[in-house]
């Protein structure tokens, strides 16, 4: 007859069993991902999503002007029976799906709605009907993916253990819509947030991101250097602001090459320059504008301080005066988008179960700015790129913000399912958050 195991052995066995059951509960369900993706790819569901995206694409609206897009979002949410708050930050919509399986945390999913002041050059049936406006950054797809997620989640609301907020946000393109959404308080209870952004450099079925700093902090500047204008044939009788502006522009380039650690990413780009309008007249003033970026908020603050010092010093040396505006009220600087390590790991694991490990990539840091950063400062955030490129069907893959930007709409069901799975699995993993 075998002897009974010592008490401490029994304790170890029980602990191991408890740990294994917790790990099993925490791991995403392969069946859930497959079910969500299959539902989103069903012919009628996919056709509905394509129709939504094309309607939005044809009628693009700029920042804080997304009235028609917001109306479409609300109509679809009404049809699904999903309640929402509106208006949020002028045109935004924050919908709420409250689970029926008990109390739990609130996790948010975000899509931006605004278009760009770009004239679409792609000739296709659903080309933009708004002159000088285009969904060249894929926000029409973002809205569509989140509406798709809303449909998937609403059909499963009785099994949800917590609350899911769906954020249809205005004004990502430069106007910090996320900041103003947060100011209104509808997301005060969220403990985590997830977002997707289309990326034509990634093929269909591939997603990518990275933990920690992902997208740069970004800000803008405009400056005026004033001197004394006069005839170009008598420069000694003038105070030439063109020389001062040229000196300032050249000096600004040294901020990255000589004052920034070579291992830290930073950018100072002068993109606008306007002086006189006659060949033989030295102007009285010159205006200059541009952007500066850093992969840290501290780096952005340093660049801001030094841009001001350099411009004012170069103006003084050249007997001019300078005024500089960082547009902090109109075009609020964006912080660095920092992916929370645990939220990133969660979304990555969900994607691996749904799409396969080979289709989940580590993305490089990117010097594009994103106001998703404001959400990530408030809660555990993770943003992922989702592939919309298809070299077999596209003559050429064009980047976002290009007037020739196109995307493969087969990405829409993937984005909808990915959103929904991240939210459901987050609630399953964090029942007491």
XYZ file of C-alpha atoms in Angstrom:
433
model
C 0.000 0.000 0.000
C 1.456 3.384 -1.042
C 2.057 5.893 1.706
C 0.251 9.283 1.657
C 2.170 12.221 0.207
C 3.699 14.596 2.759
C 1.530 17.699 3.471
C 3.959 20.108 1.773
C 3.853 17.986 -1.396
C 0.063 18.184 -1.433
C 0.244 21.981 -1.036
C 2.638 22.243 -3.999
C 0.399 20.081 -6.168
C -2.665 22.177 -5.290
C -0.767 25.404 -6.005
C 0.386 24.093 -9.376
C -3.156 23.073 -10.304
C -4.489 26.482 -9.261
C -1.820 28.294 -11.267
C -2.431 26.187 -14.362
C -6.169 26.852 -14.161
C -5.545 30.601 -13.837
C -3.212 30.577 -16.826
C -5.725 28.616 -18.859
C -8.440 31.116 -17.934
C -6.165 34.044 -18.836
C -5.146 32.719 -22.242
C -7.254 33.934 -25.181
C -9.676 31.447 -26.647
C -8.734 30.319 -30.164
C -12.378 29.459 -30.681
C -13.500 33.003 -29.833
C -11.127 34.595 -32.324
C -12.127 32.190 -35.057
C -15.806 32.715 -34.294
C -15.550 36.503 -34.400
C -13.475 36.515 -37.578
C -15.804 34.037 -39.234
C -18.842 36.136 -38.329
C -17.232 39.321 -39.649
C -16.223 37.605 -42.889
C -19.703 36.234 -43.544
C -20.827 37.569 -46.951
C -23.695 39.714 -45.651
C -21.633 41.138 -42.775
C -18.631 41.936 -44.995
C -20.884 43.520 -47.633
C -22.504 45.703 -44.965
C -19.083 46.886 -43.849
C -17.913 47.622 -47.372
C -21.046 49.671 -47.926
C -20.444 51.697 -44.771
C -16.846 52.418 -45.660
C -17.740 53.537 -49.166
C -20.490 55.866 -47.964
C -18.100 57.490 -45.517
C -15.335 57.643 -48.112
C -17.536 59.498 -50.586
C -18.420 62.239 -48.104
C -15.250 63.059 -46.138
C -15.367 65.757 -43.460
C -12.545 67.676 -41.814
C -11.779 68.033 -38.100
C -14.763 68.931 -35.903
C -16.967 69.031 -39.028
C -17.837 65.309 -39.049
C -21.602 65.936 -38.839
C -22.667 63.545 -41.600
C -20.255 60.845 -40.425
C -21.499 61.211 -36.860
C -25.084 60.935 -38.088
C -24.229 57.713 -39.928
C -22.568 56.282 -36.814
C -25.573 57.111 -34.654
C -28.003 55.622 -37.163
C -26.070 52.347 -37.215
C -25.847 52.251 -33.418
C -29.597 52.902 -33.182
C -30.211 50.004 -35.565
C -28.056 47.754 -33.369
C -29.726 48.938 -30.167
C -26.503 50.317 -28.699
C -26.940 53.412 -26.496
C -24.547 56.326 -26.834
C -23.614 59.803 -25.682
C -23.666 62.603 -28.260
C -22.387 65.173 -29.002
C -18.998 64.520 -27.421
C -16.335 67.081 -28.350
C -18.731 68.672 -30.886
C -19.280 65.746 -33.266
C -18.010 62.672 -31.416
C -20.026 59.677 -30.233
C -19.241 57.442 -27.249
C -21.328 54.258 -27.226
C -21.655 51.862 -24.298
C -22.207 48.125 -24.361
C -22.894 46.958 -20.808
C -22.331 43.260 -20.315
C -24.959 41.014 -18.823
C -22.623 38.506 -17.138
C -21.761 40.563 -14.081
C -19.766 43.586 -13.031
C -16.304 44.211 -14.396
C -13.988 46.880 -15.763
C -14.602 49.281 -18.625
C -12.426 48.898 -21.704
C -12.583 51.336 -24.616
C -12.135 50.882 -28.368
C -11.398 53.964 -30.473
C -11.843 55.053 -34.087
C -11.125 58.522 -35.491
C -13.565 60.006 -38.013
C -11.994 63.028 -39.740
C -10.580 63.315 -43.244
C -7.732 65.334 -44.745
C -7.688 68.475 -46.921
C -6.430 66.438 -49.892
C -7.850 66.213 -53.419
C -8.420 62.538 -54.208
C -6.674 61.446 -57.407
C -7.933 57.860 -57.445
C -10.612 57.300 -60.091
C -13.037 54.710 -58.781
C -16.760 54.349 -58.298
C -16.708 55.618 -54.710
C -14.307 58.528 -55.121
C -14.666 61.505 -52.764
C -17.508 63.797 -53.765
C -16.129 66.640 -51.635
C -13.716 68.932 -53.451
C -10.362 69.148 -51.697
C -11.240 66.545 -49.045
C -10.292 62.874 -48.869
C -10.091 59.982 -46.432
C -6.396 59.659 -47.254
C -5.496 58.327 -43.802
C -8.040 55.523 -43.644
C -10.297 56.928 -40.950
C -13.293 55.792 -42.987
C -12.003 52.253 -42.469
C -11.425 52.889 -38.761
C -15.048 53.966 -38.259
C -16.284 50.984 -40.257
C -14.173 48.502 -38.285
C -15.488 49.869 -34.989
C -19.091 49.710 -36.173
C -18.381 46.126 -37.176
C -17.028 45.468 -33.691
C -20.159 47.063 -32.218
C -22.317 44.580 -34.130
C -20.199 41.620 -33.004
C -20.163 42.766 -29.383
C -23.826 43.669 -29.154
C -24.777 40.163 -30.301
C -22.673 38.775 -27.430
C -23.485 41.358 -24.743
C -25.175 38.862 -22.421
C -21.850 37.040 -22.020
C -19.722 40.135 -21.372
C -18.287 40.612 -17.889
C -17.990 44.374 -17.770
C -18.455 47.389 -20.017
C -17.117 48.237 -23.470
C -16.977 51.864 -24.609
C -16.870 52.579 -28.358
C -15.245 55.930 -29.074
C -15.999 57.538 -32.440
C -13.647 60.475 -32.148
C -13.459 63.706 -34.134
C -10.409 65.700 -35.166
C -7.396 63.412 -34.938
C -5.646 65.172 -37.816
C -3.844 67.905 -35.904
C -6.633 69.178 -33.685
C -6.279 66.822 -30.696
C -9.831 65.514 -30.702
C -8.857 62.834 -28.173
C -7.911 65.507 -25.638
C -11.346 67.106 -25.911
C -13.161 63.759 -25.736
C -11.390 63.048 -22.456
C -12.289 66.502 -21.132
C -15.992 65.667 -21.379
C -15.737 62.798 -18.882
C -17.445 59.991 -20.764
C -14.314 57.831 -20.433
C -13.507 58.550 -16.794
C -14.251 54.931 -15.848
C -12.106 53.234 -18.507
C -9.184 51.146 -17.321
C -7.792 50.336 -20.782
C -8.146 51.426 -24.394
C -7.269 49.885 -27.758
C -6.994 51.420 -31.213
C -6.152 50.407 -34.773
C -4.609 52.371 -37.628
C -4.470 51.184 -41.212
C -1.024 50.659 -42.732
C -0.671 50.042 -46.482
C 2.917 48.859 -46.025
C 1.572 45.767 -44.237
C -0.294 43.109 -46.214
C -3.813 41.968 -45.462
C -3.958 39.690 -42.436
C -0.900 41.194 -40.721
C -0.855 43.502 -37.691
C 2.100 45.192 -36.025
C 2.995 47.218 -32.956
C 5.556 47.436 -30.183
C 5.584 47.949 -26.407
C 6.638 51.298 -24.949
C 7.188 54.432 -27.075
C 5.656 53.770 -30.488
C 4.704 57.052 -32.177
C 6.430 60.381 -31.660
C 5.421 63.462 -29.755
C 4.719 66.190 -32.302
C 4.198 69.940 -32.402
C 4.226 72.823 -34.866
C 5.619 76.328 -35.000
C 5.117 79.462 -37.014
C 7.393 82.475 -36.712
C 7.746 85.925 -38.164
C 11.064 87.720 -38.491
C 10.600 91.441 -39.032
C 13.165 93.888 -40.373
C 12.964 96.912 -42.634
C 12.093 96.484 -46.286
C 13.442 98.451 -49.199
C 14.899 98.389 -52.691
C 17.059 95.339 -53.408
C 19.610 97.601 -55.069
C 20.208 99.392 -51.756
C 20.419 96.624 -49.150
C 22.427 98.869 -46.822
C 19.319 100.969 -46.343
C 17.292 97.956 -45.233
C 17.323 95.479 -42.373
C 17.026 92.226 -44.296
C 14.758 89.628 -42.640
C 15.524 87.097 -45.392
C 19.116 86.752 -44.161
C 17.912 86.394 -40.570
C 15.372 83.757 -41.560
C 17.952 81.831 -43.595
C 20.391 81.886 -40.677
C 17.691 80.684 -38.296
C 16.631 77.844 -40.592
C 20.202 76.590 -40.937
C 20.798 76.844 -37.186
C 17.641 74.866 -36.428
C 19.077 71.877 -38.323
C 21.826 71.603 -35.733
C 19.308 70.842 -32.992
C 19.165 67.242 -34.174
C 22.696 66.821 -35.510
C 24.539 68.483 -32.603
C 22.243 68.691 -29.571
C 20.301 65.436 -29.666
C 21.689 62.065 -28.620
C 22.270 60.125 -31.867
C 20.441 57.173 -30.308
C 17.304 59.258 -29.686
C 14.871 59.992 -32.515
C 14.102 63.650 -33.183
C 13.039 65.785 -36.143
C 12.994 69.515 -36.854
C 11.578 70.241 -40.305
C 10.947 73.676 -41.798
C 8.130 73.216 -44.290
C 6.883 76.733 -45.039
C 8.747 79.900 -46.025
C 7.216 83.108 -47.323
C 8.863 86.459 -47.948
C 8.420 89.141 -50.544
C 6.525 89.197 -53.824
C 8.832 91.240 -56.047
C 12.260 90.408 -57.468
C 13.712 93.820 -56.639
C 12.238 94.434 -53.194
C 13.648 93.224 -49.880
C 10.547 92.397 -47.809
C 9.801 93.861 -44.438
C 9.169 90.467 -42.893
C 9.487 86.728 -43.502
C 7.256 83.987 -42.113
C 8.484 80.456 -41.472
C 6.638 77.358 -40.313
C 7.320 73.728 -39.596
C 7.117 70.783 -37.258
C 9.299 69.246 -34.583
C 9.074 65.774 -33.122
C 10.695 63.559 -30.528
C 10.232 60.050 -29.240
C 9.985 61.467 -25.700
C 7.877 64.252 -24.220
C 10.994 65.650 -22.559
C 12.741 65.764 -25.924
C 9.825 67.695 -27.432
C 9.988 70.257 -24.605
C 13.716 70.697 -25.156
C 13.253 71.271 -28.881
C 10.522 73.830 -28.212
C 12.762 75.778 -25.839
C 15.739 75.742 -28.185
C 13.738 76.674 -31.308
C 12.585 79.818 -29.542
C 16.104 80.665 -28.323
C 17.727 80.116 -31.728
C 15.177 82.097 -33.722
C 15.269 85.050 -31.338
C 19.073 85.034 -31.227
C 19.458 84.904 -35.004
C 16.958 87.731 -35.390
C 18.883 89.847 -32.887
C 22.237 89.173 -34.561
C 20.759 90.376 -37.845
C 19.127 93.477 -36.281
C 15.621 92.046 -36.656
C 12.883 91.065 -34.241
C 11.186 87.682 -34.029
C 7.848 86.419 -32.777
C 7.195 82.691 -32.532
C 3.980 80.815 -31.920
C 3.805 77.108 -31.092
C 0.043 77.054 -31.727
C -0.555 75.322 -28.398
C -4.206 76.336 -28.215
C -5.263 75.851 -31.842
C -3.068 72.825 -32.629
C -2.255 71.306 -29.254
C 1.066 69.384 -29.255
C 0.684 65.606 -29.168
C 2.525 63.572 -26.522
C 4.476 60.439 -27.356
C 2.189 57.470 -27.956
C 3.404 54.955 -25.380
C 1.932 51.462 -25.505
C 1.348 50.007 -22.061
C 3.412 46.826 -21.908
C 0.663 44.647 -20.441
C -2.035 45.970 -22.758
C 0.296 45.552 -25.738
C 1.079 41.974 -24.675
C -2.641 41.277 -24.301
C -3.534 42.570 -27.767
C -0.523 40.815 -29.299
C -1.587 37.498 -27.782
C -5.149 37.960 -29.020
C -3.836 38.682 -32.528
C -1.539 35.654 -32.486
C -4.432 33.352 -31.613
C -6.645 34.934 -34.271
C -4.195 35.508 -37.143
C -1.239 33.247 -36.321
C 2.070 34.216 -34.737
C 3.740 34.772 -38.115
C 1.232 37.517 -38.903
C 1.904 39.594 -35.779
C 4.989 41.749 -36.275
C 7.135 44.040 -34.149
C 6.796 47.504 -35.658
C 9.563 50.075 -35.780
C 9.147 53.332 -33.900
C 7.448 55.883 -36.120
C 7.824 59.678 -36.206
C 4.155 60.179 -37.029
C 2.100 61.798 -34.268
C -1.184 60.376 -32.963
C -3.601 61.879 -30.460
C -4.289 58.353 -29.196
C -1.383 59.364 -26.941
C -3.794 61.369 -24.765
C -5.856 58.246 -24.045
C -2.708 56.254 -23.292
C -1.757 58.844 -20.679
C -5.084 58.289 -18.927
C -5.404 54.482 -19.109
C -3.496 51.392 -20.209
C -3.417 51.877 -23.965
C -2.268 49.927 -26.995
C -2.358 50.960 -30.626
C -1.698 48.525 -33.474
C -1.187 48.953 -37.197
C -3.417 46.777 -39.346
C -2.361 45.784 -42.844
C -4.463 47.045 -45.753
C -1.949 46.546 -48.566
C -2.293 43.982 -51.313
C 0.399 44.029 -53.982
C -1.476 41.514 -56.103
C -4.503 43.790 -56.574
C -2.900 47.243 -56.369
C -0.813 48.766 -59.121
C 1.256 50.436 -56.429
C 0.975 50.691 -52.667
C 0.745 54.382 -51.730
C 1.306 55.698 -48.200
C -1.355 57.323 -46.044
C -1.863 61.053 -46.706
C -1.235 60.439 -50.401
C -3.958 61.548 -52.856
C -3.473 58.112 -54.419
C -4.012 56.146 -51.188
C -6.122 53.010 -51.597
C -6.756 50.017 -49.347
C -7.951 46.449 -49.613
C -11.392 46.284 -47.994
C -10.821 42.668 -46.957
C -9.085 44.226 -43.928
C -12.420 45.516 -42.585
C -13.657 42.204 -41.095
C -10.217 41.568 -39.593
C -10.234 44.933 -37.861
C -13.764 44.438 -36.545
C -12.950 40.995 -35.151
C -9.624 42.145 -33.677
C -11.326 45.043 -31.866
C -14.039 42.782 -30.481
C -11.659 40.024 -29.392
C -9.316 42.433 -27.600
C -12.237 43.862 -25.627
C -13.897 40.535 -24.763
C -10.651 38.879 -23.708
C -9.683 41.926 -21.639
C -12.904 41.635 -19.673
C -12.329 37.889 -19.260
C -8.807 38.450 -17.936
C -9.646 41.341 -15.617
C -12.908 40.539 -13.873
C -12.070 42.689 -10.852
C -10.179 45.580 -12.478
